[in-house]
Tab-separated table of C-alpha atoms in Angstrom:
chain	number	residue	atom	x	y	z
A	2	UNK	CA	-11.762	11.566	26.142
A	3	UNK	CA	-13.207	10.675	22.775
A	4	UNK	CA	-10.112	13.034	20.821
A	5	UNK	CA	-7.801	11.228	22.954
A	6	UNK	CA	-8.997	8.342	22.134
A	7	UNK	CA	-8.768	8.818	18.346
A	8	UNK	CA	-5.454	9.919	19.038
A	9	UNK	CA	-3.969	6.944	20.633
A	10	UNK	CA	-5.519	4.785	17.789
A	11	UNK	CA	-3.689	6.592	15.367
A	12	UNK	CA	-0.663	6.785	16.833
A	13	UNK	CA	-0.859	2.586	17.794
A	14	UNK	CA	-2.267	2.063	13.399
A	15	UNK	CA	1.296	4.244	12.514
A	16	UNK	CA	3.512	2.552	15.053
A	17	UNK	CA	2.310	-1.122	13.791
A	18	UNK	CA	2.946	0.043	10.254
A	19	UNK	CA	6.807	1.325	11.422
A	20	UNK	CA	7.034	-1.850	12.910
A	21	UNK	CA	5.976	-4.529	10.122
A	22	UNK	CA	8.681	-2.393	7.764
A	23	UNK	CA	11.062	-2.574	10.264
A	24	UNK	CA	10.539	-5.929	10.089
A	25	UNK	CA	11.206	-6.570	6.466
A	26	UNK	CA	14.000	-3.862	6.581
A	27	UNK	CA	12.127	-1.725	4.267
A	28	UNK	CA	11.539	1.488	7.013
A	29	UNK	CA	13.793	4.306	5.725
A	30	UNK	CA	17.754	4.601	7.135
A	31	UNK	CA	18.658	8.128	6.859
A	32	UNK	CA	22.079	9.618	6.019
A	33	UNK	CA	22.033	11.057	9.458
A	34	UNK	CA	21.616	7.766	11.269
A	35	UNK	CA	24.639	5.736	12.981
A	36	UNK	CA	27.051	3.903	10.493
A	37	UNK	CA	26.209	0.538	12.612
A	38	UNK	CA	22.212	1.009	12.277
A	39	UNK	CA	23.275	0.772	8.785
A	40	UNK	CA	24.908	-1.901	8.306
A	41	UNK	CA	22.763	-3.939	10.617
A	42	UNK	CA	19.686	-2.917	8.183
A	43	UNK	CA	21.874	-4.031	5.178
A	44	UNK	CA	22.933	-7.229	6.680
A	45	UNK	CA	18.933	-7.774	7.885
A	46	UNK	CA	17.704	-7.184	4.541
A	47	UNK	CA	20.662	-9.680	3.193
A	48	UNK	CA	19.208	-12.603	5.078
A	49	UNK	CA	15.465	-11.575	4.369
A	50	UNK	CA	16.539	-11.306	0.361
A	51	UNK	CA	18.438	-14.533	0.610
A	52	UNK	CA	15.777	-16.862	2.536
A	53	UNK	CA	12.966	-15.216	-0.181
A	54	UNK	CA	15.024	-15.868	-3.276
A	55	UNK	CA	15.178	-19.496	-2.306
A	56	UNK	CA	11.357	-19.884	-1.536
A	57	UNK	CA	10.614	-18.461	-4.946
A	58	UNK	CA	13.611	-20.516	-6.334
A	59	UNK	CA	12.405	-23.779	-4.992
A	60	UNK	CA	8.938	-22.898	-5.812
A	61	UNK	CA	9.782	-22.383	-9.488
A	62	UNK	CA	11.544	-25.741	-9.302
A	63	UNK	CA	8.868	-27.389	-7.591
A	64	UNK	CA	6.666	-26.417	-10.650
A	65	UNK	CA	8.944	-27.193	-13.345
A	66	UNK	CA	9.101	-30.616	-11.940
A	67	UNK	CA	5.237	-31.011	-11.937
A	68	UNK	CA	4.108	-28.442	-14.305
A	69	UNK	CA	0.278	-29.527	-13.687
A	70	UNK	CA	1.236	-28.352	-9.796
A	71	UNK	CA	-1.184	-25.088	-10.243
A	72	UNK	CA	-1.249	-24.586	-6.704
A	73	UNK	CA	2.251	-23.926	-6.628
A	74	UNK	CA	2.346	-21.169	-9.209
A	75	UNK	CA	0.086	-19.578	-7.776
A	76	UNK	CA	1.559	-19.545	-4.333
A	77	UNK	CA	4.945	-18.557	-5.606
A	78	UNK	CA	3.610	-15.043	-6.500
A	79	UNK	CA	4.342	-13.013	-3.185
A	80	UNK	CA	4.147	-9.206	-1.785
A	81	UNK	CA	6.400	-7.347	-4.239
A	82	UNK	CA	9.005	-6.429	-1.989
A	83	UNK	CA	12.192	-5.463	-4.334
A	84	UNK	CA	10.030	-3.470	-5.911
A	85	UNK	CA	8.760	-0.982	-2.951
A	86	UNK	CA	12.757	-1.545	-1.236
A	87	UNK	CA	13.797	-0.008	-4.526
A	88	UNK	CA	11.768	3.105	-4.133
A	89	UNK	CA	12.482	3.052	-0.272
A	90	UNK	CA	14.794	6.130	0.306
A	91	UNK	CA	11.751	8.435	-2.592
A	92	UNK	CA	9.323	6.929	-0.139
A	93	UNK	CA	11.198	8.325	3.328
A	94	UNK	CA	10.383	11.827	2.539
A	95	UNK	CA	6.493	10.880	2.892
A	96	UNK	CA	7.260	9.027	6.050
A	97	UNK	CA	8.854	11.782	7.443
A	98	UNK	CA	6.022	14.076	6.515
A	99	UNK	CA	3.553	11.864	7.965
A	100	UNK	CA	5.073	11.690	11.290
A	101	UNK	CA	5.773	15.386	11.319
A	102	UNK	CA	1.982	15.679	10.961
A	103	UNK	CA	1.075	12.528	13.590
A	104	UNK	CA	3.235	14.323	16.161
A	105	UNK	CA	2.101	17.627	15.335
A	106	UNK	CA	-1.187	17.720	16.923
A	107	UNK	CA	-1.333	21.571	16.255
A	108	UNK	CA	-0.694	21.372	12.408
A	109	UNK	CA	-3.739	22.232	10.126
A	110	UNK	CA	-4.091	18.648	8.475
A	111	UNK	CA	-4.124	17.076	11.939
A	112	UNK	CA	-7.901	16.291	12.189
A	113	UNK	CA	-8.420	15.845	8.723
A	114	UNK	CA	-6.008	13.167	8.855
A	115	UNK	CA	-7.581	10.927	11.485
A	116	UNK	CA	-10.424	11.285	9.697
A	117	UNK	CA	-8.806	9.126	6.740
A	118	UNK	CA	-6.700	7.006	9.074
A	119	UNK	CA	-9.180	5.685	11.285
A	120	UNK	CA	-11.431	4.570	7.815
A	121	UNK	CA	-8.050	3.120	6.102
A	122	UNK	CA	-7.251	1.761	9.642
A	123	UNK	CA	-10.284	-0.142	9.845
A	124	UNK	CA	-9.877	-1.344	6.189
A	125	UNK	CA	-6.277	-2.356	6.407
A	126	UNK	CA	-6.972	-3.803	9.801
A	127	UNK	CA	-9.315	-6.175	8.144
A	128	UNK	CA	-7.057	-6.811	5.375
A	129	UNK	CA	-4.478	-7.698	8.016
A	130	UNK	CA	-6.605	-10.326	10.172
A	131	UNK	CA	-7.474	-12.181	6.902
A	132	UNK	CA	-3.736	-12.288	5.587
A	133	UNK	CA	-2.840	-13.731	9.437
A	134	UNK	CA	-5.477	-16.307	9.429
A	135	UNK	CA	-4.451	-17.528	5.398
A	136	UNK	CA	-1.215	-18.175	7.406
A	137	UNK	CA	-2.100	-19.853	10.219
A	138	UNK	CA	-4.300	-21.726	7.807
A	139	UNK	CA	-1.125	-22.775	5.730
A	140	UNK	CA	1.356	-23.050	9.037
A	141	UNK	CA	-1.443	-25.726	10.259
A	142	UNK	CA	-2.124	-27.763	7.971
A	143	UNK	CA	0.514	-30.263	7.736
A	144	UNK	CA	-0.093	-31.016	11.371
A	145	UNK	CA	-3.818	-32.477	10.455
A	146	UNK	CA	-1.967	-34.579	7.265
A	147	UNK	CA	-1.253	-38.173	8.102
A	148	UNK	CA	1.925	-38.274	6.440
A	149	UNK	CA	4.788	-35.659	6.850
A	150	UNK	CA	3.857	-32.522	4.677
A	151	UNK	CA	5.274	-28.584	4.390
A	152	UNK	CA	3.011	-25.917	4.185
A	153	UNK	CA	4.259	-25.014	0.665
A	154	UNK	CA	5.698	-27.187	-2.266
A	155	UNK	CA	9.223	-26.558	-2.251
A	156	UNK	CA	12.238	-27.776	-3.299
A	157	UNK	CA	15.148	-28.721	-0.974
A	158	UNK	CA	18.236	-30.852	-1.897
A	159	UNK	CA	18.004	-32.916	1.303
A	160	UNK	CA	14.925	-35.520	2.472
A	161	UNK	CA	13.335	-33.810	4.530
A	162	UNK	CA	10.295	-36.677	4.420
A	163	UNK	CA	12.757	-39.603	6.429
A	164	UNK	CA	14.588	-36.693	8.616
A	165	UNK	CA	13.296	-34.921	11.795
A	166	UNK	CA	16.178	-32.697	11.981
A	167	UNK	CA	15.687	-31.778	7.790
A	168	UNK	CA	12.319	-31.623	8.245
A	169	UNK	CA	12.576	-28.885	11.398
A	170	UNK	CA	14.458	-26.859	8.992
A	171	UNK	CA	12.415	-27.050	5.925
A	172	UNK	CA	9.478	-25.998	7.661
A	173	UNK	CA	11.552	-23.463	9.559
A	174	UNK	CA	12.363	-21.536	6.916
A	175	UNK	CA	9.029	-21.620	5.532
A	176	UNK	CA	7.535	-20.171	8.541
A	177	UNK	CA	9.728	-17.347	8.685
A	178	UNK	CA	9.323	-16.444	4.618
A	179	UNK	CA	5.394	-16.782	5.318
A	180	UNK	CA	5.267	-14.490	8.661
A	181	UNK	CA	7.688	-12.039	6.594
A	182	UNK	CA	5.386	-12.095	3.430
A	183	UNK	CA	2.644	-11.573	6.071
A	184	UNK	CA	4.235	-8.705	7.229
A	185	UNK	CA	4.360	-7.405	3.754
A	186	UNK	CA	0.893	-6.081	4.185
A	187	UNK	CA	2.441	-3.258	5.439
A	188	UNK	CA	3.683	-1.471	1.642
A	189	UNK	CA	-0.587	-1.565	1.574
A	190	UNK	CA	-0.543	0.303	5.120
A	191	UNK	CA	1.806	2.408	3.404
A	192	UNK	CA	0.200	3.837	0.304
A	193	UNK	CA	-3.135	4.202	2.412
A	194	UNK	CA	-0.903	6.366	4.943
A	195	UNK	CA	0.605	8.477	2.040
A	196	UNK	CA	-3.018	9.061	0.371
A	197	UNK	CA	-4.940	9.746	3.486
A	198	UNK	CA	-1.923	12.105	4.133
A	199	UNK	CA	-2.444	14.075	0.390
A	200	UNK	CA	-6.309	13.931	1.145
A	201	UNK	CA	-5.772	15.440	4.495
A	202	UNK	CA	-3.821	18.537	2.795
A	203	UNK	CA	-6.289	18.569	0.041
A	204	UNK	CA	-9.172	19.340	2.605
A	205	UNK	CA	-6.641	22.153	4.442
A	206	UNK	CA	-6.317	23.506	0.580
A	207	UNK	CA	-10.148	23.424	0.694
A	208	UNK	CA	-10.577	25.347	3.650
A	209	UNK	CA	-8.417	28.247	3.184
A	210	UNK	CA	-9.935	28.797	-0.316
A	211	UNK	CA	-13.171	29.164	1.544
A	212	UNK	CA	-12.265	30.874	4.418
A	213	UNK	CA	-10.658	33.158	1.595
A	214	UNK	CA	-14.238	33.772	-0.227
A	215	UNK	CA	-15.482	34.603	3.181
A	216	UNK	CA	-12.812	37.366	4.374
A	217	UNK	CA	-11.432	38.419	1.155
A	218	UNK	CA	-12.268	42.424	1.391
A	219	UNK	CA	-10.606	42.012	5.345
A	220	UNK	CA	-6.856	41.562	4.071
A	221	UNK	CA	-4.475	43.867	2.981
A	222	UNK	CA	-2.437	42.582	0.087
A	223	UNK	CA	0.452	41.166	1.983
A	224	UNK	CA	-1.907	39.098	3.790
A	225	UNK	CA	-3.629	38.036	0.414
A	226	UNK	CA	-0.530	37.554	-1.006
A	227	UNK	CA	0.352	35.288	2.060
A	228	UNK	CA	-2.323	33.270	2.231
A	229	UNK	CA	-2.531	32.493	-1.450
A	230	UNK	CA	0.835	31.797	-1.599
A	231	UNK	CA	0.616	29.062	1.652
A	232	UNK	CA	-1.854	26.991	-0.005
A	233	UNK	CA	-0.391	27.443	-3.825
A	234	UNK	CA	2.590	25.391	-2.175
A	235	UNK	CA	0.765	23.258	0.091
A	236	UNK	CA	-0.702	22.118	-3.263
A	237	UNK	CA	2.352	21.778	-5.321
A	238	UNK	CA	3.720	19.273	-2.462
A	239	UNK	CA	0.866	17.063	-3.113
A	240	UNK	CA	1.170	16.840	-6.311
A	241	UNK	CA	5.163	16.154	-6.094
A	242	UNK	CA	4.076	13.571	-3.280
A	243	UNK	CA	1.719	11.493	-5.799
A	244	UNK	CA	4.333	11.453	-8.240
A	245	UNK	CA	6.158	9.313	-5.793
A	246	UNK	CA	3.688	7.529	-4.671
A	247	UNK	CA	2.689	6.646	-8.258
A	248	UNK	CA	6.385	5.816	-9.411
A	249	UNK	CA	6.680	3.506	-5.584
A	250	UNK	CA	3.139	2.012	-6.260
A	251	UNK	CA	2.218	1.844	-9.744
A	252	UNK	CA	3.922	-1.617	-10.778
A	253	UNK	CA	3.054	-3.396	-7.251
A	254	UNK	CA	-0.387	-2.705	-8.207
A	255	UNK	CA	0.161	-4.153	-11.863
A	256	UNK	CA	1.467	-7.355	-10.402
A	257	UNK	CA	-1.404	-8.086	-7.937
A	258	UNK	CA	-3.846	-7.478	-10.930
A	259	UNK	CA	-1.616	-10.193	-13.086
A	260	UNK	CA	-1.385	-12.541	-9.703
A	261	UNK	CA	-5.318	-12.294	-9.433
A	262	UNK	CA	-5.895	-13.429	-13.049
A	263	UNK	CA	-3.332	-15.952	-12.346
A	264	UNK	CA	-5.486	-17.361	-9.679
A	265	UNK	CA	-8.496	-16.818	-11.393
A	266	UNK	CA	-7.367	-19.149	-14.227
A	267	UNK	CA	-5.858	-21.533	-11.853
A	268	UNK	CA	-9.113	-22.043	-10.153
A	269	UNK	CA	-11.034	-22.510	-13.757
A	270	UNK	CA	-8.378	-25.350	-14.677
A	271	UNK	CA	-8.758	-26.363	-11.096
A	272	UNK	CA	-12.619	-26.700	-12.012
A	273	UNK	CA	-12.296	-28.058	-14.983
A	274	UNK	CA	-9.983	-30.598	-14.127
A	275	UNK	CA	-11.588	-34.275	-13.369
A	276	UNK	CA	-8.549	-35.281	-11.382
A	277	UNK	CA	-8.357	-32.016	-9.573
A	278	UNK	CA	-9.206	-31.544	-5.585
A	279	UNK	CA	-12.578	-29.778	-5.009
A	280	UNK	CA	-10.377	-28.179	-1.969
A	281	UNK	CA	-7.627	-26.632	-4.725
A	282	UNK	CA	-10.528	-25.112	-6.969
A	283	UNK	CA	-11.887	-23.422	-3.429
A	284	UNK	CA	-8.575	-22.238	-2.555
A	285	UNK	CA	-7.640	-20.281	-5.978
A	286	UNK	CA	-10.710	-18.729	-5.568
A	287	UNK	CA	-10.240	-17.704	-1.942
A	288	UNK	CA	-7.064	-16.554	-3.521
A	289	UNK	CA	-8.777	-14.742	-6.297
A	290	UNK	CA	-10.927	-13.006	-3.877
A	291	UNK	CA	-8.006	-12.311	-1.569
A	292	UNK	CA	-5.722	-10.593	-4.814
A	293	UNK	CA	-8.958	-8.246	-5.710
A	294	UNK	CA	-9.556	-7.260	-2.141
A	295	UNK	CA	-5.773	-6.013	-2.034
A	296	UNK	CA	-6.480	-4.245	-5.758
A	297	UNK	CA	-9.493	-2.518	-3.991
A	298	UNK	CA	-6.682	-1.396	-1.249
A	299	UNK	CA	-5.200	0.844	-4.115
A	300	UNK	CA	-7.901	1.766	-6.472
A	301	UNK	CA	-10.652	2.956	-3.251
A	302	UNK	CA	-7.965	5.344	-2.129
A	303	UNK	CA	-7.024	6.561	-5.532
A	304	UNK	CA	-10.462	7.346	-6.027
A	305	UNK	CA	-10.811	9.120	-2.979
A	306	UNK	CA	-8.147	11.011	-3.545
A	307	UNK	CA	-9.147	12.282	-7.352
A	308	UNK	CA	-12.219	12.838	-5.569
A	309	UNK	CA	-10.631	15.462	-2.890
A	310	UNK	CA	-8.454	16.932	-6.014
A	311	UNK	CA	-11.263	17.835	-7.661
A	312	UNK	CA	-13.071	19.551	-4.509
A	313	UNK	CA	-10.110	21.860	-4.810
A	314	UNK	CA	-10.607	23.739	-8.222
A	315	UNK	CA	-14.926	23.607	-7.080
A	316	UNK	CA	-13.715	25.530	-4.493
A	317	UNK	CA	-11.494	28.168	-6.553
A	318	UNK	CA	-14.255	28.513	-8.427
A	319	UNK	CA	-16.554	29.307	-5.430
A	320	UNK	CA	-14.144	31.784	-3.758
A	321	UNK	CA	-14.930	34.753	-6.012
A	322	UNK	CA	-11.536	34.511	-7.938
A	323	UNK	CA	-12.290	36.561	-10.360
A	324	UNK	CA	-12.911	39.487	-8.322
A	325	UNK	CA	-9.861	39.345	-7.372
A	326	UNK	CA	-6.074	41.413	-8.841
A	327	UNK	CA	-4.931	40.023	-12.162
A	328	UNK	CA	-1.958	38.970	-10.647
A	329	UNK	CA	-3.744	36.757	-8.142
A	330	UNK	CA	-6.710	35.869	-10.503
A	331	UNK	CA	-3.534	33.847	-12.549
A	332	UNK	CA	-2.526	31.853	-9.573
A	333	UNK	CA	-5.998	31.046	-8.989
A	334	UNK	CA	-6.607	30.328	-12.366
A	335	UNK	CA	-3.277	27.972	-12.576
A	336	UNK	CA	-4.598	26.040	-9.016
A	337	UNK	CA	-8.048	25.434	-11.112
A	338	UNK	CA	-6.167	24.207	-14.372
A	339	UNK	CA	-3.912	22.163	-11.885
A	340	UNK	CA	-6.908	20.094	-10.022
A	341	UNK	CA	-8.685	19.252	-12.835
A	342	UNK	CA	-5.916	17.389	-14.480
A	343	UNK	CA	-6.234	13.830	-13.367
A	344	UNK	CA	-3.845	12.777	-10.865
A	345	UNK	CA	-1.142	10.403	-12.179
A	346	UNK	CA	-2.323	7.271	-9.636
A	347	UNK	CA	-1.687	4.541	-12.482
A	348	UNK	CA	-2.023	0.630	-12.470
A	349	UNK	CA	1.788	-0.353	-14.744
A	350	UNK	CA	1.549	3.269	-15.904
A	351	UNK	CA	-1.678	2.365	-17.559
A	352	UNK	CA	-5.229	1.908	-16.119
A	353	UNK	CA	-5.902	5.319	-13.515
A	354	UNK	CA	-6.862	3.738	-9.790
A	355	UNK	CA	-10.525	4.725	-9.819
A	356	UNK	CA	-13.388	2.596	-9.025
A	357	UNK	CA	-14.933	2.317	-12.205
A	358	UNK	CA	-11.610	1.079	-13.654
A	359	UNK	CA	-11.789	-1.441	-10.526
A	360	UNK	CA	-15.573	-2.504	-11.416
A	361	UNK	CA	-14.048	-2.889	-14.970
A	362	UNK	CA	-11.570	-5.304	-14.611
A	363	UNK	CA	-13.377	-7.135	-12.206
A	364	UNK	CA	-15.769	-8.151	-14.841
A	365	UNK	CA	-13.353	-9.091	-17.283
């Protein structure tokens, strides 16, 4: 009862990530699929682009008409979307592989892997319920305002302040960007999929070099050759898989370290300020706080992950390698060289996602 259990709550945690991307028309469209599926994904993503180009366009505007308007600078920096639609079709070959693993109850990662997916569930659960109550927050609060008011500062070329029917679609269209941004959560659902996936394989890697120290002298040397062989490549496919992720991820993560200094100094010049709101300084730094708990989203599961990687050349080293052929003794020795590089999981190609690199910059 209790497997099925962990099952179903990792099959519902995948199918809500499938559907928020679906959503933003970011889910992969394979060559395979029907022409029409296609083009309706093309035309979806046209009206998403378009809608978000003008919400960061009037934003901008809004600012460069009131450059001391801090709040809206900082609200104009969204989810980086272009950036993970760009590496979309790199980024369907891990999809695939994780659903080929989800659905394959059988497969040797299975169990590993709702191991790490019900801990990243829970985390990007939480990171979820915050981001939906920030928007019900913003949807809400021109309805306790006494005068007419958007949720965001905006520019429109109509008056929406002395027309109903202007004012409907103002806030219309700011509704839908802010549900779709809040649906953006799910390139974070995304790269905690792909890792727990890698750290999954990483333990499987694990295992068979152990269950190789234990029953070494009981193969023949097909067998060895085999079984060395299955986990030299299961290990290679990781590390081609966190090159992607590193080339989708590495720049989103970049951008939400720059957005949380942004807010950071907003809220000091908030503080600062004697005509500022009290309520704007608390609301960068909600902000602040909101930008490092998504950076902790990347840099936990990096460091998990280098973590795992290294577990794997500890346990070449502890499966009696160098008892073993010459031949086999240099695969062994290339898996150890291998795992002790450290992965390529990069903030902008720069800082390496581990926590001590998180602790860091959080007190700069």
């Amino acid at each position: 009862m209790i497997k099925q259990s962990e099952t179903k709550r990792l099959d519902i945690f995948w199918w809500l990530t499938k559907l928020l991307l679906k959503f933003l028309a970011l889910w992969p469209v394979f060559d395979n699929d029907l022409l029409s599926t296609r083009i309706s994904n093309n035309i979806h993503l046209f009206i998403i682009a378009i809608g978000t180009i003008y919400q960061i366009i009037g934003m901008t505007t809004m600012c460069y008409m009131n450059f001391t308007d801090f709040l809206s600078a900082a609200e104009s920096i969204g989810p980086m979307i272009c950036l993970y639609r760009y590496q979309r079709f790199k980024l369907a070959h891990l999809a695939q592989s994780i659903e080929n693993s989800i659905n394959n109850e059988k497969c040797d990662e299975y169990k590993y892997l709702e191991k790490f997916a019900s801990i990243g569930g829970m985390a990007c659960g939480s990171l979820h319920c915050v981001c939906l109550i920030l928007t019900l927050g913003y949807l809400s609060y021109p309805s306790f305002t006494s005068e007419r008011m958007l949720p965001f500062a905006v520019y429109y070329p109509w008056n929406w302040k002395n027309s109903t029917f202007f004012y409907i679609i103002s806030y219309s269209h700011e509704a839908m960007i802010t549900i779709l941004l809040t649906s953006a959560n799910a390139t974070e659902f995304t790269f905690v999929w792909a890792i727990c996936h890698c750290c999954a394989r990483l333990k499987v890697v694990q295992q068979k070099l152990m269950k190789l120290s234990m029953d070494y002298n009981e193969y023949d040397e097909q067998e060895l050759k085999k079984i060395i062989s299955s986990f030299v490549k299961i290990h290679s496919n990781i590390l081609s898989d966190v090159e992607i992720i590193n080339g989708a991820y590495t720049y989103i993560v970049f951008l939400l370290f720059l957005a949380a200094v942004v807010a950071i100094c907003c809220a000091g010049l908030q503080i600062t300020s004697p005509s500022a709101k009290s309520s704007y300084a608390i609301l960068f730094l909600l902000l602040a706080i909101y930008f490092a708990e998504q950076l902790l989203f990347y840099y936990l599961p990096g460091d998990i992950l280098a973590e795992e990687a290294l577990a794997v050349s500890f346990a070449v080293y502890s499966s009696g390698w160098e008892s073993f052929e010459i031949k086999h003794q240099k695969t062994m020795s290339l898996v150890i060289m291998k795992s002790n590089i450290p992965l390529k999981l990069l903030a902008g190609n720069l800082s390496p996602l581990r926590l001590e690199n998180y602790a860091s910059q959080a007190d700069e």
